[in-house]
Amino acid sequence: MATVLSRALKLPGKKSPDLGEYDPLTQADSDESEDDLVLNLQKNGGVKNGKSPLGEIQDGDSDVEAGMTKQHLSEGMTEEYHNEATSALEQKTNNSFMPYLRTAIFLLTVVISMILVLVCAFLIPCPPRDLHNTWIRNLGQEAGGVLFPPELFDINSDGLPDILLSFTALKNASVQGVSEPWVTVVALSGMNGSTLWSSHVKEEIRSVQCKGLNLVSLAEPVCLVTGTSKFLSLLHASSGKPIWTLDSSHLPSRTLAAPAVIVPDVDGDRVSDLVVLAIGETQPDLCFILISGKTGIPVGGPVKYSINGNGKLIGPQAHITSHGAVYILFGFGNVQAVALRDIFAQARNRDSFPPVLQREELEWEKRRSVNLSELIDIYSGGVEFLQAVKSPDGNCSDLLVTTENGLTLLRGQDLEPRWNLKQEDIDSQPSPGYFNDDQTLDFMLQAQSGNNITKKVLVVDGKSGFPIWSYELPCHMKKTDIHSVMTLDKKSVFLFWANEKQSLLKSLEPSPRVHHLYLLHPTFPTILLDLSNTTDTVTASSIGINDLQKDAFYITMTSPTSEPQPGFLSVSKLRLRWALMSQTRVVPLKETDSRINRGELRRFLSRIKFTDFVHKF
């Protein structure tokens, strides 16, 4: 009975191993021991929820079972401590090794990156920078001949357009000092003016064309050279070596009247072809000849036409309508058109056409003569220049016709006039560019004044045809080219040659006439920027773009005017951004507008960047 009461009244505590009773003083230790025991039992597969691993019910008061449990727990705790110690040691070892591994990987990455940078720096050359702000080359003693605007085209792949031109110089034929003409086609480096290649030909050259040519199956740059008589040759642009040359027997008793025209592929060899206009030596009739751009062999026979007109030869030019029909524009003092499909049909004597020639433009076809002539009348009366310009509609290019009495802009879709401008004595081909903010091409041109000494320079609005800027300057050169170049802010700067305004007393003083190269920026319409000057006669000029540096450069061909004998023909280059910042002289157009903030102007000019933009389609 006492035993039963003792078990019934048993308090929590630690059982004494000797007395078999609990000691109340060790209750705290007993609590911690029991908590640890429960945790260890759960970890090592001991008693859980009153059951052993084998599923047998355990009696908590049994000494034998308690002893066995303690022994089992002791073994489990020893094994767990060993495993935890080993794991902690391994983790410590791994933790101590990881920083060294990360450092090694980082250093290895840095070394590999430096090696790659050095390899790229030495093996991949950086594009060369144009460090030559200006240079001049004397080509030889000039003997006259045709001097066309230099063709600017990158032939040595240095990112800067090079200069291709032709000139006729004098060459000593014998020891007696007799000289004969010596025609040379030369390519000069746009970087420093050095000669890249030169070639001698038997006749004077009318033009050198390198842009937009697709006359070989390979993607290599080529240049097409057209002579003044019978010479037509396709050259490798990089070396000047001929790819093919037209056999002169295909031009019996005829001469080439104008540069060759590039047209779409008509003979099916996937290479663009050519159309040349040949004129008879003793009769006014003319003919068109289709020539394969791949081989230089005529595609069929010559196609003859008899035309009426007096005046300057216009064209020929290729015009593609919005529906894809191809027409050739040409004329003498007027503008006429003939469909390329008609030339092909007569040259090959067939009625079937390649796919590129199967389209017609109905609005153009309506203009055929009443007698169903193959020629289409476009414009009649004193035509001096014809040029294709970008249409504001974007469908196809418009036609700007310059006559002796004004300008007319024809819509390319149906040849109806957009506007007309009356202006007497225009003596320069209009230069298209963006002067105002309507995103429509405007035009700068020069007109001769009544005294033949002063020229009027004006800008015509491309949307309305009204003059929006004009100024008169003295100009003693007969004909000079006007150029425009576009900036990144969608404006165009215009460049032209003229003389400086002087007082009447100073103008009477005997002194060589100085010709100035002026620049007009639409943002500052009340001033001109004087970039350069020369006392020689400017015979031709061109402007090129350096896309890598967002810069432009001006190429000028000059010859002396003071010597009675022919002098040396010179070619010079002028970088525009350098000229704007280093040697520009501000010329106010009005005395009241002379108070210009020079600091603001200089900051504006320093931010100008030029970009390439093609006005034509």
XYZ file of C-alpha atoms in Angstrom:
617
model
C 0.000 0.000 0.000
C 2.850 2.341 0.897
C 4.505 1.480 -2.361
C 1.374 2.283 -4.269
C 0.995 5.627 -2.497
C 4.634 6.387 -3.112
C 4.213 5.782 -6.850
C 0.995 7.714 -6.917
C 2.515 10.725 -5.158
C 5.772 10.629 -7.187
C 6.918 14.154 -7.977
C 8.974 15.113 -11.004
C 12.640 15.022 -10.259
C 15.779 12.947 -10.722
C 15.787 9.446 -9.457
C 18.680 8.594 -7.169
C 20.590 5.552 -8.398
C 21.032 4.300 -4.821
C 17.699 4.989 -3.193
C 15.570 4.621 -6.314
C 13.846 7.911 -5.471
C 13.716 11.365 -7.032
C 15.738 14.228 -5.604
C 13.790 17.455 -5.679
C 16.978 19.530 -5.551
C 18.026 18.276 -8.968
C 14.768 19.150 -10.705
C 16.280 21.811 -12.916
C 18.992 19.475 -14.153
C 16.392 16.816 -14.647
C 14.314 19.156 -16.845
C 17.249 20.004 -19.055
C 18.302 16.324 -19.215
C 14.828 15.273 -20.197
C 14.624 17.940 -22.893
C 17.963 16.855 -24.303
C 16.875 13.279 -24.059
C 13.744 13.883 -26.050
C 15.686 15.726 -28.733
C 18.372 13.047 -28.936
C 15.809 10.326 -29.066
C 14.083 12.004 -31.975
C 17.357 12.441 -33.842
C 18.746 8.936 -33.309
C 15.619 6.924 -33.843
C 14.796 6.481 -30.124
C 11.426 6.481 -28.473
C 8.983 8.719 -30.239
C 5.430 9.263 -29.068
C 5.848 6.442 -26.516
C 6.979 3.850 -29.084
C 10.307 2.299 -29.928
C 11.610 2.012 -33.433
C 10.154 -1.489 -33.570
C 6.736 -0.252 -32.547
C 6.802 -1.744 -28.993
C 5.263 0.180 -26.108
C 7.856 1.235 -23.549
C 7.355 1.466 -19.828
C 8.937 4.632 -18.470
C 9.298 3.091 -14.931
C 11.209 -0.008 -15.969
C 14.829 0.196 -14.808
C 16.057 -2.366 -17.262
C 14.508 -0.673 -20.185
C 15.698 2.688 -18.901
C 19.232 1.408 -18.708
C 19.071 0.038 -22.197
C 17.664 3.320 -23.419
C 20.436 5.325 -21.759
C 23.063 3.053 -23.268
C 21.486 3.430 -26.718
C 21.279 7.192 -26.299
C 24.847 7.378 -25.187
C 26.010 5.537 -28.285
C 23.848 7.750 -30.561
C 25.169 10.920 -28.936
C 28.764 9.745 -29.419
C 28.143 8.988 -33.107
C 26.331 12.310 -33.628
C 29.122 14.282 -31.971
C 31.647 12.571 -34.214
C 29.609 13.328 -37.341
C 29.032 16.946 -36.327
C 32.702 17.459 -35.561
C 33.726 15.993 -38.875
C 31.149 18.087 -40.755
C 32.223 21.237 -38.932
C 35.863 20.551 -39.769
C 35.056 19.985 -43.419
C 32.901 23.128 -43.521
C 35.670 25.139 -41.890
C 38.183 23.819 -44.383
C 35.870 24.630 -47.301
C 35.116 28.098 -45.928
C 38.809 28.848 -45.550
C 39.490 27.683 -49.146
C 36.670 29.604 -50.907
C 38.179 33.147 -50.604
C 41.393 31.964 -52.224
C 39.430 30.302 -55.027
C 37.361 33.423 -55.675
C 40.471 35.607 -55.688
C 42.201 33.284 -58.138
C 39.191 33.297 -60.477
C 38.999 37.114 -60.355
C 42.692 37.557 -61.091
C 42.518 35.034 -63.909
C 39.568 36.913 -65.440
C 41.452 40.216 -65.238
C 44.543 38.722 -66.894
C 42.498 37.164 -69.715
C 40.670 40.471 -70.288
C 43.954 42.392 -70.471
C 45.352 39.901 -72.943
C 42.251 40.213 -75.146
C 42.467 44.015 -75.046
C 46.114 43.951 -76.066
C 45.418 41.474 -78.858
C 42.592 43.666 -80.189
C 44.756 46.775 -79.917
C 47.599 45.274 -81.952
C 45.794 42.976 -84.375
C 42.616 45.020 -85.096
C 43.679 48.435 -86.387
C 41.641 51.417 -85.311
C 40.057 53.446 -88.117
C 42.475 56.207 -89.110
C 41.581 59.721 -88.081
C 41.697 62.523 -90.582
C 44.357 64.741 -89.028
C 45.054 66.765 -92.170
C 42.951 69.902 -91.932
C 44.090 71.095 -95.330
C 46.442 70.090 -98.107
C 47.180 71.082 -101.706
C 48.512 69.080 -104.679
C 49.878 70.375 -107.983
C 48.932 67.893 -110.688
C 50.880 69.289 -113.625
C 50.837 71.980 -116.242
C 47.252 72.164 -117.349
C 46.440 72.198 -121.061
C 42.686 72.789 -120.942
C 40.203 70.048 -121.635
C 37.120 68.905 -119.757
C 37.221 69.541 -116.038
C 34.256 67.838 -114.366
C 33.567 67.902 -110.602
C 35.805 65.415 -108.776
C 34.161 62.131 -107.847
C 34.461 61.432 -104.100
C 34.450 57.743 -103.217
C 36.284 55.610 -100.639
C 38.493 53.330 -102.737
C 41.084 52.294 -100.119
C 38.565 51.399 -97.362
C 39.927 53.822 -94.767
C 36.517 55.328 -94.031
C 37.270 58.609 -95.815
C 36.178 59.396 -99.385
C 39.013 59.711 -101.879
C 39.209 61.979 -104.929
C 38.961 60.678 -108.486
C 39.423 63.125 -111.332
C 40.875 63.549 -114.781
C 42.932 66.336 -116.290
C 44.795 67.064 -119.493
C 48.382 68.171 -118.922
C 51.284 68.950 -121.194
C 53.975 66.322 -121.733
C 57.329 66.868 -123.461
C 57.327 64.625 -126.517
C 60.960 65.095 -127.481
C 64.166 66.833 -126.514
C 63.249 69.767 -128.745
C 60.664 70.771 -126.161
C 57.583 69.965 -128.221
C 54.640 69.252 -125.918
C 51.565 67.154 -126.494
C 48.411 66.627 -124.399
C 48.627 63.894 -121.831
C 45.293 62.743 -120.387
C 45.464 61.233 -116.919
C 42.888 59.639 -114.647
C 44.129 59.820 -111.059
C 42.919 58.777 -107.619
C 44.121 60.858 -104.666
C 43.873 59.924 -101.009
C 41.270 61.961 -99.186
C 43.464 61.760 -96.098
C 46.635 63.468 -97.332
C 46.357 63.917 -101.104
C 48.867 61.234 -102.005
C 48.438 59.386 -105.292
C 46.714 56.022 -104.896
C 46.856 55.154 -108.588
C 46.926 56.881 -111.964
C 46.192 55.766 -115.501
C 46.823 57.358 -118.893
C 44.137 57.242 -121.572
C 44.009 58.257 -125.236
C 41.215 60.818 -125.061
C 39.774 63.398 -122.735
C 37.488 62.133 -120.005
C 33.957 63.403 -119.582
C 33.156 61.831 -116.226
C 34.208 59.297 -113.596
C 31.344 57.538 -111.774
C 31.823 55.334 -108.722
C 28.702 55.791 -106.569
C 25.712 53.511 -106.895
C 27.301 51.108 -109.375
C 26.303 47.441 -109.388
C 28.143 46.383 -112.504
C 29.999 43.305 -111.266
C 28.774 40.137 -109.612
C 31.208 40.545 -106.731
C 30.726 43.216 -104.099
C 33.887 45.092 -105.051
C 33.975 48.841 -105.718
C 34.228 49.830 -109.357
C 34.356 53.083 -111.328
C 32.938 53.817 -114.759
C 34.977 56.173 -116.962
C 33.320 57.869 -119.957
C 35.393 59.690 -122.578
C 34.515 62.500 -124.960
C 34.772 60.356 -128.087
C 34.624 56.549 -127.967
C 36.185 55.563 -124.648
C 34.059 53.729 -122.070
C 35.695 51.496 -119.475
C 34.895 49.869 -116.154
C 37.802 49.948 -113.671
C 38.655 48.380 -110.353
C 38.316 51.293 -107.943
C 41.160 50.100 -105.736
C 43.765 49.772 -108.504
C 42.476 51.519 -111.626
C 42.927 48.370 -113.695
C 40.245 47.834 -116.358
C 37.611 45.137 -116.043
C 36.311 45.734 -119.557
C 36.554 48.428 -122.232
C 33.971 49.140 -124.921
C 35.136 48.185 -128.404
C 35.168 51.382 -130.474
C 33.830 49.429 -133.468
C 30.414 49.510 -131.797
C 30.398 53.307 -132.334
C 30.977 53.689 -136.084
C 31.000 57.357 -137.115
C 29.543 58.286 -133.737
C 30.804 59.705 -130.470
C 29.622 59.496 -126.883
C 27.559 62.584 -126.115
C 27.269 62.264 -122.348
C 28.205 60.042 -119.393
C 26.702 56.560 -119.386
C 23.425 55.984 -117.529
C 22.958 53.127 -115.063
C 19.709 51.170 -115.644
C 18.260 47.972 -114.117
C 19.351 44.565 -115.380
C 17.769 43.903 -118.786
C 19.848 40.955 -120.046
C 19.209 38.638 -117.092
C 22.751 38.313 -115.711
C 21.819 39.904 -112.333
C 24.078 42.886 -112.970
C 22.934 46.421 -113.741
C 23.338 47.537 -117.336
C 24.143 50.797 -119.135
C 22.593 53.112 -121.689
C 24.845 55.450 -123.686
C 23.780 58.276 -125.944
C 25.800 58.525 -129.181
C 25.645 61.369 -131.672
C 26.536 61.247 -135.355
C 29.515 63.275 -136.466
C 27.856 64.827 -139.524
C 24.132 64.498 -138.891
C 21.918 65.628 -136.026
C 20.372 62.248 -135.348
C 21.288 60.288 -132.267
C 20.984 56.756 -131.008
C 20.832 54.842 -127.740
C 22.958 51.754 -127.179
C 22.279 49.191 -124.435
C 25.506 47.816 -122.961
C 25.931 44.893 -120.586
C 27.370 46.106 -117.315
C 29.043 42.745 -116.761
C 30.887 42.341 -120.065
C 30.779 45.742 -121.808
C 29.225 44.157 -124.905
C 26.178 45.838 -126.513
C 22.821 44.223 -125.853
C 21.348 44.311 -129.342
C 21.820 47.021 -131.946
C 21.666 50.818 -131.762
C 18.258 52.494 -131.483
C 18.035 55.675 -133.570
C 15.862 58.726 -132.923
C 15.461 62.061 -134.666
C 14.675 64.867 -132.263
C 13.961 68.548 -132.548
C 15.484 71.175 -130.339
C 18.241 73.707 -130.046
C 20.441 74.393 -127.089
C 22.395 72.591 -124.433
C 22.330 68.803 -124.281
C 20.177 67.675 -121.357
C 20.787 64.258 -119.826
C 20.443 61.499 -120.458
C 19.083 60.541 -117.050
C 17.194 57.492 -115.816
C 13.893 58.103 -114.042
C 11.896 55.404 -112.230
C 8.251 56.211 -111.529
C 6.254 55.165 -108.474
C 4.933 52.119 -110.375
C 8.439 50.989 -111.365
C 8.414 52.114 -115.003
C 11.843 53.187 -116.280
C 12.249 56.182 -118.608
C 15.312 57.873 -120.119
C 15.166 61.697 -120.045
C 17.173 63.712 -122.594
C 16.942 66.610 -125.058
C 18.587 69.661 -126.621
C 17.230 72.732 -124.862
C 14.125 70.720 -123.997
C 13.269 67.565 -122.063
C 11.862 64.442 -123.692
C 11.506 60.903 -122.438
C 11.635 57.457 -123.990
C 10.642 54.262 -122.204
C 13.474 51.847 -121.577
C 11.177 49.025 -122.693
C 10.912 50.683 -126.124
C 14.694 50.929 -126.419
C 15.014 47.268 -125.403
C 12.327 46.129 -127.864
C 14.023 47.846 -130.808
C 17.536 46.838 -129.777
C 16.621 43.153 -129.456
C 13.872 43.224 -132.121
C 11.398 41.449 -129.902
C 8.119 42.154 -128.107
C 8.808 40.135 -124.943
C 10.274 42.018 -121.993
C 12.166 41.031 -118.851
C 10.205 41.478 -115.603
C 11.821 44.832 -114.818
C 10.465 46.317 -118.075
C 6.911 45.015 -117.946
C 5.492 48.069 -116.170
C 4.166 51.302 -117.632
C 3.220 54.666 -116.158
C -0.205 55.641 -117.498
C 0.158 59.338 -116.682
C 3.394 59.484 -118.655
C 2.037 57.449 -121.556
C -0.806 59.948 -121.992
C 1.766 62.525 -123.077
C 2.827 60.693 -126.209
C 2.439 62.738 -129.373
C -0.645 62.486 -131.522
C 1.284 60.504 -134.138
C 2.043 57.877 -131.506
C 5.717 58.738 -131.426
C 7.835 56.844 -128.933
C 9.111 60.135 -127.500
C 7.219 61.797 -124.646
C 7.345 65.578 -124.306
C 8.214 66.656 -120.757
C 9.256 70.336 -120.995
C 10.089 72.701 -123.822
C 11.977 75.948 -124.025
C 15.481 76.990 -123.028
C 16.273 74.239 -120.509
C 19.694 74.621 -118.889
C 19.629 72.024 -116.092
C 17.507 69.015 -115.173
C 17.804 67.289 -111.830
C 15.831 64.760 -109.814
C 15.065 65.805 -106.232
C 13.400 64.095 -103.323
C 9.645 64.390 -103.416
C 7.795 65.539 -100.269
C 5.250 62.791 -100.984
C 7.954 60.129 -100.935
C 6.513 58.103 -103.854
C 9.139 58.998 -106.448
C 11.509 61.842 -107.225
C 10.322 65.147 -108.646
C 11.987 66.943 -111.573
C 13.478 70.418 -111.138
C 13.825 72.184 -114.486
C 16.083 75.240 -114.666
C 15.572 77.479 -117.676
C 16.945 80.816 -118.783
C 13.971 82.544 -117.162
C 13.291 80.654 -113.960
C 12.620 77.394 -112.153
C 9.827 74.845 -112.469
C 9.282 71.887 -110.154
C 7.401 69.044 -111.845
C 5.627 66.368 -109.876
C 7.238 63.034 -110.689
C 3.974 61.130 -110.633
C 2.122 62.966 -113.404
C 4.593 65.700 -114.550
C 2.256 68.489 -113.426
C 4.017 71.613 -112.060
C 4.079 72.125 -108.328
C 5.247 75.751 -108.700
C 7.038 78.166 -111.028
C 9.551 80.905 -110.256
C 10.477 83.694 -112.649
C 14.135 84.646 -112.375
C 16.293 85.994 -115.167
C 19.883 84.980 -115.958
C 20.295 81.934 -113.726
C 23.850 80.708 -114.283
C 24.256 77.893 -111.754
C 22.599 74.574 -111.117
C 20.403 74.879 -108.003
C 21.699 73.090 -104.943
C 19.044 71.343 -102.799
C 19.129 71.568 -99.005
C 17.021 72.218 -95.909
C 16.879 75.934 -95.135
C 13.611 76.250 -93.173
C 11.826 73.828 -90.841
C 9.148 72.369 -93.146
C 11.301 69.295 -94.025
C 10.936 70.071 -97.738
C 14.011 70.559 -99.870
C 14.821 74.183 -100.672
C 17.182 75.397 -103.407
C 20.061 77.871 -103.523
C 21.041 79.349 -106.890
C 22.925 82.279 -108.400
C 21.666 84.765 -110.964
C 23.750 87.207 -112.961
C 23.015 90.887 -112.483
C 22.837 93.419 -115.312
C 26.413 94.656 -114.883
C 27.848 91.122 -115.208
C 29.943 91.766 -112.106
C 27.446 91.382 -109.267
C 25.632 88.121 -108.624
C 22.440 87.598 -106.713
C 22.448 84.590 -104.427
C 18.996 83.429 -103.354
C 17.299 80.543 -101.583
C 13.955 79.350 -102.977
C 11.369 77.688 -100.759
C 10.830 74.154 -102.013
C 7.183 74.068 -100.963
C 5.951 77.358 -102.455
C 8.635 78.444 -104.924
C 9.067 81.865 -103.323
C 12.498 83.319 -102.466
C 13.086 83.224 -98.706
C 16.653 84.596 -98.621
C 18.710 86.682 -101.042
C 21.850 88.787 -101.140
C 24.004 90.420 -103.818
C 27.767 90.042 -103.933
C 30.411 90.859 -106.535
C 31.650 87.799 -108.409
C 34.230 87.911 -111.213
C 34.218 84.180 -111.941
C 31.876 83.155 -114.715
C 30.398 79.959 -113.319
C 30.890 78.439 -109.917
C 29.246 75.486 -108.247
C 27.022 75.730 -105.169
C 27.137 72.927 -102.629
C 25.116 72.028 -99.581
C 25.778 69.583 -96.776
C 23.397 68.419 -94.079
C 23.990 68.651 -90.327
C 22.733 66.351 -87.581
C 20.053 68.886 -86.572
C 18.370 68.387 -90.005
C 19.573 71.700 -91.381
C 21.767 72.305 -94.410
C 24.665 74.697 -94.800
C 25.275 76.183 -98.243
C 28.702 77.005 -99.707
C 29.406 79.254 -102.689
C 32.183 81.408 -104.169
C 32.017 85.197 -104.492
C 34.136 88.299 -104.032
C 34.191 90.647 -101.094
C 32.189 93.837 -101.070
C 34.492 96.856 -101.165
C 34.154 100.579 -101.270
C 34.202 102.259 -104.659
C 37.629 103.814 -104.079
C 39.190 100.540 -102.981
C 37.668 98.601 -105.848
C 39.475 100.882 -108.326
C 42.880 100.062 -106.886
C 44.921 97.626 -109.056
C 45.150 94.423 -107.069
C 44.552 90.719 -107.747
C 40.954 89.676 -107.265
C 40.448 87.488 -104.227
C 37.692 84.877 -104.405
C 36.123 83.885 -101.081
C 34.405 80.671 -100.079
C 31.321 81.678 -98.078
C 29.135 79.501 -95.866
C 25.517 80.295 -95.017
C 23.853 78.601 -92.039
C 20.045 78.920 -91.763
C 20.273 79.599 -88.036
C 22.243 82.807 -88.709
C 20.734 84.175 -91.956
C 22.112 87.689 -91.394
C 25.791 86.716 -91.599
C 28.124 84.849 -93.926
C 31.124 82.873 -92.736
C 34.250 83.404 -94.843
C 36.075 80.047 -94.746
C 38.859 80.421 -97.318
C 40.068 82.515 -100.241
C 42.186 82.211 -103.362
C 43.357 84.360 -106.248
C 43.182 81.469 -108.716
C 40.195 80.532 -110.815
C 38.007 77.796 -109.346
C 37.344 75.332 -112.150
C 35.482 72.581 -110.255
C 34.606 71.596 -106.703
C 32.973 68.831 -104.660
C 32.080 68.199 -101.040
C 32.490 64.950 -99.108
C 31.499 63.512 -95.745
C 33.689 61.834 -93.121
C 31.121 59.670 -91.325
C 33.564 58.502 -88.638
C 34.229 62.028 -87.382
C 30.910 63.571 -88.471
C 32.867 66.097 -90.477
C 32.816 67.391 -94.050
C 35.583 68.515 -96.382
C 35.600 70.709 -99.460
C 37.633 69.811 -102.561
C 38.604 72.604 -104.943
C 40.298 72.449 -108.353
C 41.971 75.729 -109.323
C 44.189 77.056 -112.084
C 46.137 80.359 -112.236
C 44.524 83.295 -114.042
C 47.347 85.850 -113.997
C 49.761 83.978 -116.268
C 49.348 84.109 -120.057
C 50.505 80.494 -120.353
C 48.684 77.565 -118.762
C 49.740 77.063 -115.167
C 49.687 74.169 -112.784
C 46.322 72.619 -112.023
C 45.951 72.334 -108.243
C 43.672 70.298 -106.001
C 43.140 71.353 -102.399
C 41.184 70.078 -99.430
C 39.608 72.017 -96.541
C 38.030 70.457 -93.457
C 34.878 72.387 -92.641
C 34.746 71.956 -88.849
C 38.373 73.006 -88.532
C 37.781 76.001 -90.804
C 34.688 77.030 -88.837
C 36.607 77.039 -85.538
C 40.035 78.301 -86.575
C 39.923 80.685 -89.513
C 36.326 81.781 -90.002
C 35.702 85.477 -90.566
C 32.198 86.747 -89.842
C 30.741 88.934 -92.598
C 27.589 90.831 -91.497
C 25.071 91.292 -94.284
C 23.583 94.402 -92.693
C 25.248 97.064 -90.619
C 22.427 96.956 -88.097
C 23.009 93.229 -87.517
C 26.714 93.518 -86.742
C 26.168 93.146 -83.000
C 26.322 89.364 -82.890
C 27.297 87.516 -79.765
C 30.598 86.020 -80.910
C 30.774 83.676 -77.937
C 27.343 82.231 -78.675
C 28.239 81.885 -82.353
C 31.503 80.106 -81.531
C 29.754 77.685 -79.172
C 27.162 76.965 -81.843
C 29.788 76.319 -84.510
C 31.742 74.007 -82.196
C 28.689 71.742 -81.898
C 28.061 71.403 -85.646
C 28.327 67.859 -86.973
C 27.815 66.875 -90.583
C 26.156 63.783 -91.956
C 25.740 62.179 -95.353
C 22.353 62.607 -96.958
C 21.312 61.725 -100.494
C 18.826 64.178 -101.975
C 18.021 61.976 -104.946
C 16.365 58.603 -105.231
